[in-house]
Tab-separated table of C-alpha atoms in Angstrom:
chain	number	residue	atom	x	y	z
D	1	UNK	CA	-4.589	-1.468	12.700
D	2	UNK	CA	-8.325	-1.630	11.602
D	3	UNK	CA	-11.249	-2.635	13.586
D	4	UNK	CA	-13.151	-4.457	11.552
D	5	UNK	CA	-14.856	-7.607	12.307
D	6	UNK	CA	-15.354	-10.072	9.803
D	7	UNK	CA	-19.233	-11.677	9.246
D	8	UNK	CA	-18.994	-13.322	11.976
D	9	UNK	CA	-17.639	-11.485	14.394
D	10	UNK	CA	-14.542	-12.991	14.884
D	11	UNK	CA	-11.297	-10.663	14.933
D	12	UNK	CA	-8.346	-11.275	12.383
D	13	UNK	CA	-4.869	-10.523	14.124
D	14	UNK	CA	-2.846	-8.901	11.285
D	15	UNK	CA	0.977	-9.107	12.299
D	16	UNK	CA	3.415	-11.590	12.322
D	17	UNK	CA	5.107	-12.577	15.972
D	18	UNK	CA	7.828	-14.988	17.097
D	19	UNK	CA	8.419	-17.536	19.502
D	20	UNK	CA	10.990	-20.001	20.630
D	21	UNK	CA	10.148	-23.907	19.951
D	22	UNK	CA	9.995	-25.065	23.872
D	23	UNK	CA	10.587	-28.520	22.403
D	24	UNK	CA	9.970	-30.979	19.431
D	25	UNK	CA	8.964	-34.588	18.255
D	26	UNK	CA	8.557	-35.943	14.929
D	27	UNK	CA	6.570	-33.848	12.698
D	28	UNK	CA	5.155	-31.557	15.466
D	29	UNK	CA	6.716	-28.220	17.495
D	30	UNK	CA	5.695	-27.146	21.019
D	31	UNK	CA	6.033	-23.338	22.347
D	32	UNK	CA	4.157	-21.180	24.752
D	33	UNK	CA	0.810	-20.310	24.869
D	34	UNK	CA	-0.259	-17.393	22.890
D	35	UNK	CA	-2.578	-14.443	24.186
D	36	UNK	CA	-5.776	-14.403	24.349
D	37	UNK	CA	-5.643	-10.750	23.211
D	38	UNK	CA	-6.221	-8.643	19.743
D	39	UNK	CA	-3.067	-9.693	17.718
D	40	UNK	CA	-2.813	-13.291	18.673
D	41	UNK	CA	-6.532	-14.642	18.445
D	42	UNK	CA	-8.689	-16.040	15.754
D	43	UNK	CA	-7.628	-17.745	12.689
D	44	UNK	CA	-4.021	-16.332	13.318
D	45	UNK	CA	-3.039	-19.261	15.733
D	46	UNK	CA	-1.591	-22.258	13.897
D	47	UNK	CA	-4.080	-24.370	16.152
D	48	UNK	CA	-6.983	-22.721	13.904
D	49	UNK	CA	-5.929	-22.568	10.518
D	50	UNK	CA	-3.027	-20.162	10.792
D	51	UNK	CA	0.341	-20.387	8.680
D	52	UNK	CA	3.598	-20.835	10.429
D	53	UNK	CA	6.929	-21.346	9.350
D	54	UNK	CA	10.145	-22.704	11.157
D	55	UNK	CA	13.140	-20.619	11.004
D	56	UNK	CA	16.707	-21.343	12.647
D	57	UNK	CA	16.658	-24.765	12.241
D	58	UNK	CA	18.757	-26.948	9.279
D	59	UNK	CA	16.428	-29.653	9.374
D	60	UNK	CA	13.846	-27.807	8.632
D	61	UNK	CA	15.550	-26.515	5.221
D	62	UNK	CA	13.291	-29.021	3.083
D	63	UNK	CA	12.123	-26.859	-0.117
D	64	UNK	CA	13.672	-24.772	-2.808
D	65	UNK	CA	14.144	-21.208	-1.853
D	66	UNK	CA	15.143	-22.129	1.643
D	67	UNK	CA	18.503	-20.959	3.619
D	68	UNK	CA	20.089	-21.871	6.580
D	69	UNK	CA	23.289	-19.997	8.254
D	70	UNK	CA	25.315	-21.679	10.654
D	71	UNK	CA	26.860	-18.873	12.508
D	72	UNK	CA	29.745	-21.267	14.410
D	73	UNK	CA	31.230	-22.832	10.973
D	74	UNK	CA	30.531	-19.411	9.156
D	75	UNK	CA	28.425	-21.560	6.732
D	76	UNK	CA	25.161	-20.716	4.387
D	77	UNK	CA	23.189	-23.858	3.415
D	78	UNK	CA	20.673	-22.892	0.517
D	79	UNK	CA	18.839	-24.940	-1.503
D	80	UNK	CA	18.977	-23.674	-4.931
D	81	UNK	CA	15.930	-23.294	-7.199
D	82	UNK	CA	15.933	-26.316	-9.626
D	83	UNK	CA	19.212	-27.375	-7.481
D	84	UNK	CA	22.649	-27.545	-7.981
D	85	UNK	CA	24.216	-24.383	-7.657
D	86	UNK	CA	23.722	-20.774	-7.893
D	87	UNK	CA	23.584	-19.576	-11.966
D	88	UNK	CA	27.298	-18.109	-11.879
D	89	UNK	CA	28.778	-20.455	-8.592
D	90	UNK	CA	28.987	-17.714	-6.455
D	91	UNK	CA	26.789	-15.817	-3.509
D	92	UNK	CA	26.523	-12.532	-2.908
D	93	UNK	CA	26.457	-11.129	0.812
D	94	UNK	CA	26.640	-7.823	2.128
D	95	UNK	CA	29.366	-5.990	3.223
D	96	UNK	CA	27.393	-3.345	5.259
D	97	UNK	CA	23.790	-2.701	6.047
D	98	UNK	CA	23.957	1.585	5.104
D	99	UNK	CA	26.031	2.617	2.100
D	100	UNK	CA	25.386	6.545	2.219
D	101	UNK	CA	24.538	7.752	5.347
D	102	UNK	CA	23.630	11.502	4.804
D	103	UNK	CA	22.178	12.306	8.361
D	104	UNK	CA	22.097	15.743	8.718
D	105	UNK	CA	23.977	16.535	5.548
D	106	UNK	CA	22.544	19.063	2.707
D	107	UNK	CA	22.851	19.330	-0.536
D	108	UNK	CA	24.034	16.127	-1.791
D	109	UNK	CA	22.924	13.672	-4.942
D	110	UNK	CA	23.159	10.745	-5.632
D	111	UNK	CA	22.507	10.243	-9.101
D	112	UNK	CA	22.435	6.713	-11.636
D	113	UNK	CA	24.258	4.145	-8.885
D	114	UNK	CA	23.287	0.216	-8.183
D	115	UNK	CA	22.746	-0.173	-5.250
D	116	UNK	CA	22.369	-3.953	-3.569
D	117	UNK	CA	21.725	-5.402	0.118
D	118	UNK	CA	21.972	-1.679	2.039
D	119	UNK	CA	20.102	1.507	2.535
D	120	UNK	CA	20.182	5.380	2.233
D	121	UNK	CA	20.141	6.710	5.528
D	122	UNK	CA	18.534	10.296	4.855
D	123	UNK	CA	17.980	11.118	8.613
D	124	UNK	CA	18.451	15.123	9.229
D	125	UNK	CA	18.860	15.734	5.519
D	126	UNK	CA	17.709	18.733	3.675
D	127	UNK	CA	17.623	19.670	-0.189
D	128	UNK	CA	19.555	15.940	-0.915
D	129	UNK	CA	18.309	13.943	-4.001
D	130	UNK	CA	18.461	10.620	-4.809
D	131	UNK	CA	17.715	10.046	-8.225
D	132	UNK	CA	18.098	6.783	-11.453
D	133	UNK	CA	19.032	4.567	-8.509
D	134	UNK	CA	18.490	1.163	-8.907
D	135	UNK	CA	17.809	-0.259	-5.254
D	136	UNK	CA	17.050	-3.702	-4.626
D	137	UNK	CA	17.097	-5.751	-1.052
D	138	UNK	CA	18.255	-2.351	1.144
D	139	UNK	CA	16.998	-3.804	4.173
D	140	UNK	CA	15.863	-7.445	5.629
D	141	UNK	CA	14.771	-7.778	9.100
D	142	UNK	CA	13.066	-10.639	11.330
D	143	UNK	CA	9.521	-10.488	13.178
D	144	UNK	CA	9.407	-9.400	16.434
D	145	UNK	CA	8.322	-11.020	19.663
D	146	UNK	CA	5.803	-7.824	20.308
D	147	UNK	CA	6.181	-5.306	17.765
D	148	UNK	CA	3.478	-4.232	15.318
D	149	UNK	CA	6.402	-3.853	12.712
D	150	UNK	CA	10.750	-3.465	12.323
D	151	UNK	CA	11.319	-0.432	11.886
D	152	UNK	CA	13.884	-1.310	8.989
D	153	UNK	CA	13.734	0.598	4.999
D	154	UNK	CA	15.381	0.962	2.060
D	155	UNK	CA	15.595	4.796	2.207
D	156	UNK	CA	15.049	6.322	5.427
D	157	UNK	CA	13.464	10.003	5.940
D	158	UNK	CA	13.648	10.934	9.912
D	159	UNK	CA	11.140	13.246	11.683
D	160	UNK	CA	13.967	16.296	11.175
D	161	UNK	CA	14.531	15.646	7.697
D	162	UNK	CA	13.279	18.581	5.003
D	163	UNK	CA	12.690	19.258	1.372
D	164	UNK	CA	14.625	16.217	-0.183
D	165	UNK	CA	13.546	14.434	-3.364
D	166	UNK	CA	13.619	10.763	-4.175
D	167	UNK	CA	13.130	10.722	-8.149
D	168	UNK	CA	12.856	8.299	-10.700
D	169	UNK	CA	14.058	5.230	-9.302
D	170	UNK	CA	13.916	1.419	-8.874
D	171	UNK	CA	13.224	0.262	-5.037
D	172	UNK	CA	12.574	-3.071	-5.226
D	173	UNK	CA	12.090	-6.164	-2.421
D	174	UNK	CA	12.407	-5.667	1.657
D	175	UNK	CA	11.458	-7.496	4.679
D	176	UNK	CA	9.811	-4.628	5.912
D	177	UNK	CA	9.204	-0.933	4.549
D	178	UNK	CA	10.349	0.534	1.404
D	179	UNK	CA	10.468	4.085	2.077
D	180	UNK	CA	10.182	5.878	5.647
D	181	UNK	CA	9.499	9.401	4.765
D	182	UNK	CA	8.809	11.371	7.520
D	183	UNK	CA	9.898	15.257	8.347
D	184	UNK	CA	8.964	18.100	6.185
D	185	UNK	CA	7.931	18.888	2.363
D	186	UNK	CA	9.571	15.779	1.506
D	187	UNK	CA	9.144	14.210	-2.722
D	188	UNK	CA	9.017	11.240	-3.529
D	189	UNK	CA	8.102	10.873	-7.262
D	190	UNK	CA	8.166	8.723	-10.340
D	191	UNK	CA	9.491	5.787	-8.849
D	192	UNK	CA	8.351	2.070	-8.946
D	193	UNK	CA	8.229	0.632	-5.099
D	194	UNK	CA	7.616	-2.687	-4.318
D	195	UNK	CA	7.550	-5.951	-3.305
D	196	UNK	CA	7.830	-4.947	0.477
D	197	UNK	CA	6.746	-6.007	3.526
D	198	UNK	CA	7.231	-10.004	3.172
D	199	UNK	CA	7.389	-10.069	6.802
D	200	UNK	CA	3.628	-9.283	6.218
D	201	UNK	CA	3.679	-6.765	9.514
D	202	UNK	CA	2.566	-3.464	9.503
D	203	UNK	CA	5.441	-2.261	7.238
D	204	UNK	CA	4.828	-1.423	3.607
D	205	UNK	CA	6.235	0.083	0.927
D	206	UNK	CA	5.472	3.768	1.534
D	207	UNK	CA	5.263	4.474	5.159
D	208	UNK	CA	3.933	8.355	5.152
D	209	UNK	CA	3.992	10.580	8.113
D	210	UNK	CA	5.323	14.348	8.361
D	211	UNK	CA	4.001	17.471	6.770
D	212	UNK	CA	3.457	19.454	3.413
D	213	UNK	CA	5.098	15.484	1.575
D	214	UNK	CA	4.264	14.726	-2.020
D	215	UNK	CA	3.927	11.173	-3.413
D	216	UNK	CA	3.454	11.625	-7.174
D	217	UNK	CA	3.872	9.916	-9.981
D	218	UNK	CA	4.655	6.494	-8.506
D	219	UNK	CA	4.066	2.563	-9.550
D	220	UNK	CA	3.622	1.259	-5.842
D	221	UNK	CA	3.190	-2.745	-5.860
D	222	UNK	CA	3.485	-5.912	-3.941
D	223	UNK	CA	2.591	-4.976	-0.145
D	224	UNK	CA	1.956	-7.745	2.440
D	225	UNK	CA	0.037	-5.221	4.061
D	226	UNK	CA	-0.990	-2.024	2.912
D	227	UNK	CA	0.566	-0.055	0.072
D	228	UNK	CA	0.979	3.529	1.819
D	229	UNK	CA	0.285	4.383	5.682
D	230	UNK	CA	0.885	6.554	8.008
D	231	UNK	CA	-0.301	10.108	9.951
D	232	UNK	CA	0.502	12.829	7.183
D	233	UNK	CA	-0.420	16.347	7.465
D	234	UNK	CA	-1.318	18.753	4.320
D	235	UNK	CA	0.030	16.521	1.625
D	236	UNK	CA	-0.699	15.759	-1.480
D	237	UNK	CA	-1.016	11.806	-3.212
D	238	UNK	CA	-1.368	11.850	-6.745
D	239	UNK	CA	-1.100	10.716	-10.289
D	240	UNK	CA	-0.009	7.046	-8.542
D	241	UNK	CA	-0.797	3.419	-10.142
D	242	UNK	CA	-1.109	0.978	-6.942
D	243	UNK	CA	-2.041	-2.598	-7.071
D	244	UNK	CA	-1.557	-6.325	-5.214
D	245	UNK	CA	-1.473	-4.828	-1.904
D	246	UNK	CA	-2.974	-7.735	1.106
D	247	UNK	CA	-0.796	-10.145	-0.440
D	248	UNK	CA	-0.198	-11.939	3.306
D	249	UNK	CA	-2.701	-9.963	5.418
D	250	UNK	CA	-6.396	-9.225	5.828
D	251	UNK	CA	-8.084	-6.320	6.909
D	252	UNK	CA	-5.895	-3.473	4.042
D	253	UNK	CA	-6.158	-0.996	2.197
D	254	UNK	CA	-3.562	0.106	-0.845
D	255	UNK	CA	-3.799	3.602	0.560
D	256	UNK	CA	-4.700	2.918	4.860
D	257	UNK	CA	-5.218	5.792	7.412
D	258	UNK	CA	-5.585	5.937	10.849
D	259	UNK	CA	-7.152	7.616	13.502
D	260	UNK	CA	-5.436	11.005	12.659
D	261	UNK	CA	-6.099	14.623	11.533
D	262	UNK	CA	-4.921	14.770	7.821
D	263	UNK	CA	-5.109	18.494	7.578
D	264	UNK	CA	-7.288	17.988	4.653
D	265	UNK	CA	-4.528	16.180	2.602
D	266	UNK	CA	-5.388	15.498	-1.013
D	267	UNK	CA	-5.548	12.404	-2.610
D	268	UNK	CA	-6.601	12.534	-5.990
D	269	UNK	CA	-5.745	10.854	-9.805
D	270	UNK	CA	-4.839	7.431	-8.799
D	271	UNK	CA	-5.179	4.221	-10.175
D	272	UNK	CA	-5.807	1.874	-7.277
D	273	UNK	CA	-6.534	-1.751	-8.115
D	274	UNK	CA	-6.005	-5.825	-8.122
D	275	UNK	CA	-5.912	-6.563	-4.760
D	276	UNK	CA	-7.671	-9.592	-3.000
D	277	UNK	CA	-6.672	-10.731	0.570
D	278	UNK	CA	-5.437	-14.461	0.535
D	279	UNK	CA	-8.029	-16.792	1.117
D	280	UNK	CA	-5.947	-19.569	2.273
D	281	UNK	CA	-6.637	-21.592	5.374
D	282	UNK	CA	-8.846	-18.966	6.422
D	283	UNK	CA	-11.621	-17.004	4.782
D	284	UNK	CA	-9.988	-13.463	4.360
D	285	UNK	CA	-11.734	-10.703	2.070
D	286	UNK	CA	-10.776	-7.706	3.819
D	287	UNK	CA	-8.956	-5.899	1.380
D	288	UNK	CA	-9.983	-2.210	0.314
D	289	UNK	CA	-9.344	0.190	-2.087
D	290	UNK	CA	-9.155	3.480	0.269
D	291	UNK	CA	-9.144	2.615	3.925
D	292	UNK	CA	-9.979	5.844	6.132
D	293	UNK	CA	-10.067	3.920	9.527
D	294	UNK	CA	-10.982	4.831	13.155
D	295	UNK	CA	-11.778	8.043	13.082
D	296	UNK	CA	-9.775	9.374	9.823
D	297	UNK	CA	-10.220	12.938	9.399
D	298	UNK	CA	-9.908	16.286	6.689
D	299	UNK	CA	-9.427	14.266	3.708
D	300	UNK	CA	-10.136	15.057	0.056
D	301	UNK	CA	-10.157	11.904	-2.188
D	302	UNK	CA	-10.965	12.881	-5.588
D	303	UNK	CA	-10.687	11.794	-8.743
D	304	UNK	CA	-9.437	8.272	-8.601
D	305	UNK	CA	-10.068	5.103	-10.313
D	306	UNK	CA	-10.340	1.922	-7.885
D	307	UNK	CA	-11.273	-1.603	-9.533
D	308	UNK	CA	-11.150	-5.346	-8.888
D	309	UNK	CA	-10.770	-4.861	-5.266
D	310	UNK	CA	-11.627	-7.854	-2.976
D	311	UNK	CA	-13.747	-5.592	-0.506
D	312	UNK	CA	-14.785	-2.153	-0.790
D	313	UNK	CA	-13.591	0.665	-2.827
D	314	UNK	CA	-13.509	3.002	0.067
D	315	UNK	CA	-13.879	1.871	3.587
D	316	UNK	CA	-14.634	4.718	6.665
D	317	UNK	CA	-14.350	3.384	10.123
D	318	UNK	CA	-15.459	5.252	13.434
D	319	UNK	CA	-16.488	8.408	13.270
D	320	UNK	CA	-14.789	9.697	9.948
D	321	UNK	CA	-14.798	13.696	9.909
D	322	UNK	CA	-14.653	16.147	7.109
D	323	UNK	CA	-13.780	14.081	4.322
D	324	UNK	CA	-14.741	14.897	1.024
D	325	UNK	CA	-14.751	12.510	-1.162
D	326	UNK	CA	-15.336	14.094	-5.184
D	327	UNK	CA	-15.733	12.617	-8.753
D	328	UNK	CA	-14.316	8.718	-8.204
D	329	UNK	CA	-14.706	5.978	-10.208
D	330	UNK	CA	-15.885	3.118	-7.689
D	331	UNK	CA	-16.025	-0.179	-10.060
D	332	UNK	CA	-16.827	-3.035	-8.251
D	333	UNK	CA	-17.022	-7.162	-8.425
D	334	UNK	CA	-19.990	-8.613	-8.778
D	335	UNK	CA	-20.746	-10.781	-5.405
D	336	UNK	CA	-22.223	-9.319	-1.854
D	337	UNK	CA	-18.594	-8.539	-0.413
D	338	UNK	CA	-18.003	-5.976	-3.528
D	339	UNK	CA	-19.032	-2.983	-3.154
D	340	UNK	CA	-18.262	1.076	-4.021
D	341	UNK	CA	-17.932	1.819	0.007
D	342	UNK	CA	-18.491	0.270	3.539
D	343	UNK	CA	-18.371	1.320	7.022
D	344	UNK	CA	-17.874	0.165	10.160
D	345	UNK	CA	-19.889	2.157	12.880
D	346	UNK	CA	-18.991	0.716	16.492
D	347	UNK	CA	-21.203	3.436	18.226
D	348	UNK	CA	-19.619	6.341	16.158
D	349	UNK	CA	-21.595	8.835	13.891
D	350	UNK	CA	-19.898	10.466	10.967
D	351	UNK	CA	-19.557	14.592	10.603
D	352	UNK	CA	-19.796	16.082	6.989
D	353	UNK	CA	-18.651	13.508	4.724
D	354	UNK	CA	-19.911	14.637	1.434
D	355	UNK	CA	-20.225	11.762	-1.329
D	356	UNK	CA	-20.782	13.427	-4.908
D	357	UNK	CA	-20.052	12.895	-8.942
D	358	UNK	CA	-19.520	9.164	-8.076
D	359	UNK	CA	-19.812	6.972	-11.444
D	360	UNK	CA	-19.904	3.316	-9.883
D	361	UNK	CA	-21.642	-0.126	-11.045
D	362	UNK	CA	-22.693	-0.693	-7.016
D	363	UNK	CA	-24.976	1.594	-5.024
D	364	UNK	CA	-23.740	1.372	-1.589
D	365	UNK	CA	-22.150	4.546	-0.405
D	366	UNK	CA	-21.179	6.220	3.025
D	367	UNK	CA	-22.179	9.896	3.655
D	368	UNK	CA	-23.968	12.890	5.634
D	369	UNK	CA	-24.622	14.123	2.637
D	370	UNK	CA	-24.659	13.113	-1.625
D	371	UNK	CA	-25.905	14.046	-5.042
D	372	UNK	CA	-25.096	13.471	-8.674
D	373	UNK	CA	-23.835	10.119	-8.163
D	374	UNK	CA	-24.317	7.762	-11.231
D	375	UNK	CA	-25.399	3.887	-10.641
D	376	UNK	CA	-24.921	1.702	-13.175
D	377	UNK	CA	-25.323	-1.974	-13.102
D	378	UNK	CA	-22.248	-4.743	-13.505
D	379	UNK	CA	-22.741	-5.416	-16.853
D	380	UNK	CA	-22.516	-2.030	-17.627
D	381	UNK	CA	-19.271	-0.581	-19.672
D	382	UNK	CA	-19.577	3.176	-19.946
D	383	UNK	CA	-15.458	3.761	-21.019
D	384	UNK	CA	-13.544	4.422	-23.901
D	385	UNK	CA	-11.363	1.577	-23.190
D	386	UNK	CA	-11.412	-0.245	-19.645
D	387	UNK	CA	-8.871	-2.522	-20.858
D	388	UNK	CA	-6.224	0.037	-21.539
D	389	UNK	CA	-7.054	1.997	-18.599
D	390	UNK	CA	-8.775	4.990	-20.596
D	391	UNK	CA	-11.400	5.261	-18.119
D	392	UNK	CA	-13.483	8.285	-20.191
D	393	UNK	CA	-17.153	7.959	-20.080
D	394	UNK	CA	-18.001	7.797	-23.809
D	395	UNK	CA	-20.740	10.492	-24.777
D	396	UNK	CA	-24.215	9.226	-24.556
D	397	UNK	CA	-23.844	7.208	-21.568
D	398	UNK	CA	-25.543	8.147	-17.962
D	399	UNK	CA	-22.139	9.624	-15.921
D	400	UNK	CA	-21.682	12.277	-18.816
D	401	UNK	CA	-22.903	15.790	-17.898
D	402	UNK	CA	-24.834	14.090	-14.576
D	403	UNK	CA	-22.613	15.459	-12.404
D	404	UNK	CA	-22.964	18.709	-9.705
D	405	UNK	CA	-20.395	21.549	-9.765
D	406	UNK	CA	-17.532	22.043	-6.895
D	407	UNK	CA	-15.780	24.633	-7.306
D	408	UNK	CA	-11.873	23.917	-7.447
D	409	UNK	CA	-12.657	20.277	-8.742
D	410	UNK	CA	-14.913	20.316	-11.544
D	411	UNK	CA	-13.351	23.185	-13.402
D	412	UNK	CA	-13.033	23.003	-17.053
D	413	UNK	CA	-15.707	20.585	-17.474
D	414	UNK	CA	-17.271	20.054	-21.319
D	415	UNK	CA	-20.904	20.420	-21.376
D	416	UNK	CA	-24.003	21.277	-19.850
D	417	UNK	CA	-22.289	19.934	-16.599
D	418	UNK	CA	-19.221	17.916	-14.769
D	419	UNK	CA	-19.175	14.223	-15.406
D	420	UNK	CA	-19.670	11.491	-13.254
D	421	UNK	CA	-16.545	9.590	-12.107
D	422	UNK	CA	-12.578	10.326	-12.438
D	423	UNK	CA	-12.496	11.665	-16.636
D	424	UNK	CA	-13.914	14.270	-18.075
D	425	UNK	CA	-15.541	13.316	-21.584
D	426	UNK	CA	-13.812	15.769	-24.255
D	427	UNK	CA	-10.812	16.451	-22.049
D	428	UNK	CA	-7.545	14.876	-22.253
D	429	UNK	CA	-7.578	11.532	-20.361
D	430	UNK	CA	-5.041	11.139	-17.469
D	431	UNK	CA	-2.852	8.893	-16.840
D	432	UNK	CA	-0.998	7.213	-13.396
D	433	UNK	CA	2.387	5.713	-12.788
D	434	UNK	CA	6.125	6.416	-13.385
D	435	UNK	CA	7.775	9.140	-16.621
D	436	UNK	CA	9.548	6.016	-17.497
D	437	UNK	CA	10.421	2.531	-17.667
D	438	UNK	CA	13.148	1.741	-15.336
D	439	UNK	CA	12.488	-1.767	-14.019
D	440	UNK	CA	13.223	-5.026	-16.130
D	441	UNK	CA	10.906	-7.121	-12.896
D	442	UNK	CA	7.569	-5.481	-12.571
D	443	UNK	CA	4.560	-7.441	-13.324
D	444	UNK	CA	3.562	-5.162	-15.832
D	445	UNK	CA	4.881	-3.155	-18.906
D	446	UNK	CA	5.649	0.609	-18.017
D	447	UNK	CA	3.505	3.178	-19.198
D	448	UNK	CA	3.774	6.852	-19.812
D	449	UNK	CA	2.619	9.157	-17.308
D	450	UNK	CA	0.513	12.059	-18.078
D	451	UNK	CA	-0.612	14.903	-16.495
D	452	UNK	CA	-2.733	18.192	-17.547
């Protein structure tokens, strides 16, 4: 729910509502007024710019891609990409919204199934795994009248649920969230998640909340909204390869906090990158690497790679409190709205946030306190191979053996002293993302995960 005001002051609503049409004549709808509040002003009213869609209406089905279902006949009208009919002549509905429901079971696996239009209800569960599943459309939902976001997911973790594993799977396209993992020492690792949150609410793939979770290993992709939220406490976020999160909304991050006490969870070796806010009708930018908002405290961010962002690489809002923030590479796009980190104040002061061993091309960064932190220009290309994601300074170049020592984070280093930035130059580079391929629809080829 971030605060931020764009250049001009105006605030950006950032969740989808519905209303009933009140009436209709050709080519134009009528309904209520909408508040003059937070979520309904701006460019979010159709009046100024905003989109809108019709829904519940046959006439309206006018474009390819478009469905219809007329609940007295027991009909579905859909108009077929490329028309005609459906590839094989048949459609597929489902048969039940939950196919396992494990609440408060223990013990159990599910292990290599297909798994189409339904969820896994994991609600109470302890030491189950669910594991080379392939799950595609477990949930769809509609917008609400008043609600931030539908609580709806593809694989649901409860508040009571405890040490279960979700490994190595395919969780592919939702209305609103992908996973829900809440409770205690939950896993999820090496999975791709995406294409979530089409609703463009405040669901998203990963919704994060609980205590002691990991999120390893993961390809997380495709978010209206954010990639990963929540309130988490002591956890760990690593080794993950995130892009082409803001896809509907303004005002994200791929990895968003809020206004909690992380008890200085880690996040640390991820690839964060390609994501712009859409800049249609309206003139949305907002979209940030690492959003620490309102008031975001005990974090560690460390050691992650964040490029081609449409706003900042990090973003701290409020007060922002005991986050250290270690070794990142902050590569930015050239233009004024680019930059390594931002802030919001609005009348807040920040409390030992430490800023060190950056390597970025942009000098703007947000701290009580910073050293070592290497500035290079745009033009500059300091890597082995940007390209291919090997992100290691090569020797002779201004981030190698700049850096300061931290204990417990530059360990091991090669030379006179740590590097600048997320590699090491003469270690083994590192890579992000899922042990294997396991998806025929991602947007881009698989690649082997590494860690030291």
């Amino acid at each position: 729910m971030g605060g931020n005001n764009d250049d001009h002051g105006e605030k950006r609503a950032r969740i989808p509502w519905r209303l009933p049409v009140t009436s209709a004549v050709a080519g134009r709808v009528y309904f209520d007024a909408l508040p003059p509040d937070w979520d309904y002003a701006g460019s979010h009213s159709p009046a100024l710019g905003g989109e809108f869609f019709l829904e519940n209406i046959l006439q309206a089905l006018d474009s390819a891609g478009e469905w219809y279902v007329d609940r007295s006949s027991k009909k579905i009208y859909f108009w077929a990409p490329g028309g005609g009919n459906p590839a094989d002549g048949t459609a597929l509905v489902r048969r039940r919204t939950t196919v396992f429901n494990l609440t408060g079971r223990k013990d159990v696996n599910i292990d290599g199934l297909t798994i189409l239009g339904a969820r896994i209800n994991l609600s109470g569960a302890m030491n189950c795994v669910v594991q080379n599943c392939k799950i595609h459309h477990g949930n769809h939902t509609i917008a609400s009248g008043s609600a931030s976001s539908v609580p709806q997911s593809s694989i649901h973790l409860d508040a009571h649920s405890k040490t279960n594993l979700i490994y190595k799977n395919d969780i592919q396209w939702g209305a609103a969230f992908g996973i829900m993992l809440m409770g205690t020492a939950n896993t999820v690792d090496a999975n791709y998640i995406g294409n979530f949150n089409y609703l463009g609410s405040y669901a998203c793939p990963v919704y994060f909340a609980g205590t002691g979770a990991k999120i390893t290993r993961n390809e997380i992709f495709n978010g209206g909204r954010d990639l990963m939220r929540g309130g988490w406490f002591g956890a760990e976020v690593a080794y993950n390869d995130r892009h082409h999160s803001s896809l509907i909304n303004d005002d994200c991050g791929a990895i968003y906090t809020f206004k909690s006490t992380f008890g200085f969870t880690r996040i640390h070796h991820n690839w964060i990158h390609d994501s712009h806010s859409r800049t249609q009708h309206v003139n949305s930018y907002k979209s940030a690497g690492i959003y620490l908002d309102n008031s975001s405290k005990q974090l560690i961010v460390d050691h992650n790679v964040l490029w081609n962002l449409g706003w900042t690489c990090i973003q701290i809002n409020w007060e922002g409190e005991d986050l250290l923030i270690y070794n990142n590479t902050l590569w930015s796009n050239p233009g004024s709205r680019s930059k390594s980190m931002g802030r919001w104040v609005n009348g807040y002061e920040l409390i030992n946030v430490q800023v060190h061993n950056s390597l970025a091309n942009e000098g703007t960064f947000v701290a009580t306190a910073q050293a070592a932190n290497s500035v290079m220009d745009f033009a500059a290309d300091p890597f082995t191979d940007f390209t291919n994601r090997n992100f290691t300074p090569v020797a002779g170049n201004a981030p190698v053996d700049a850096g300061m020592v931290i204990p417990g984070y530059t360990d091991g280093f090669s030379g006179s002293a740590p590097d600048c930035g997320a590699y090491e130059n003469g270690a083994i580079p590192w890579k992000a993302g899922p042990l294997a391929a396991i998806s025929s629809q991602r947007r881009e080829e698989p690649r082997r995960a590494e860690t030291d």
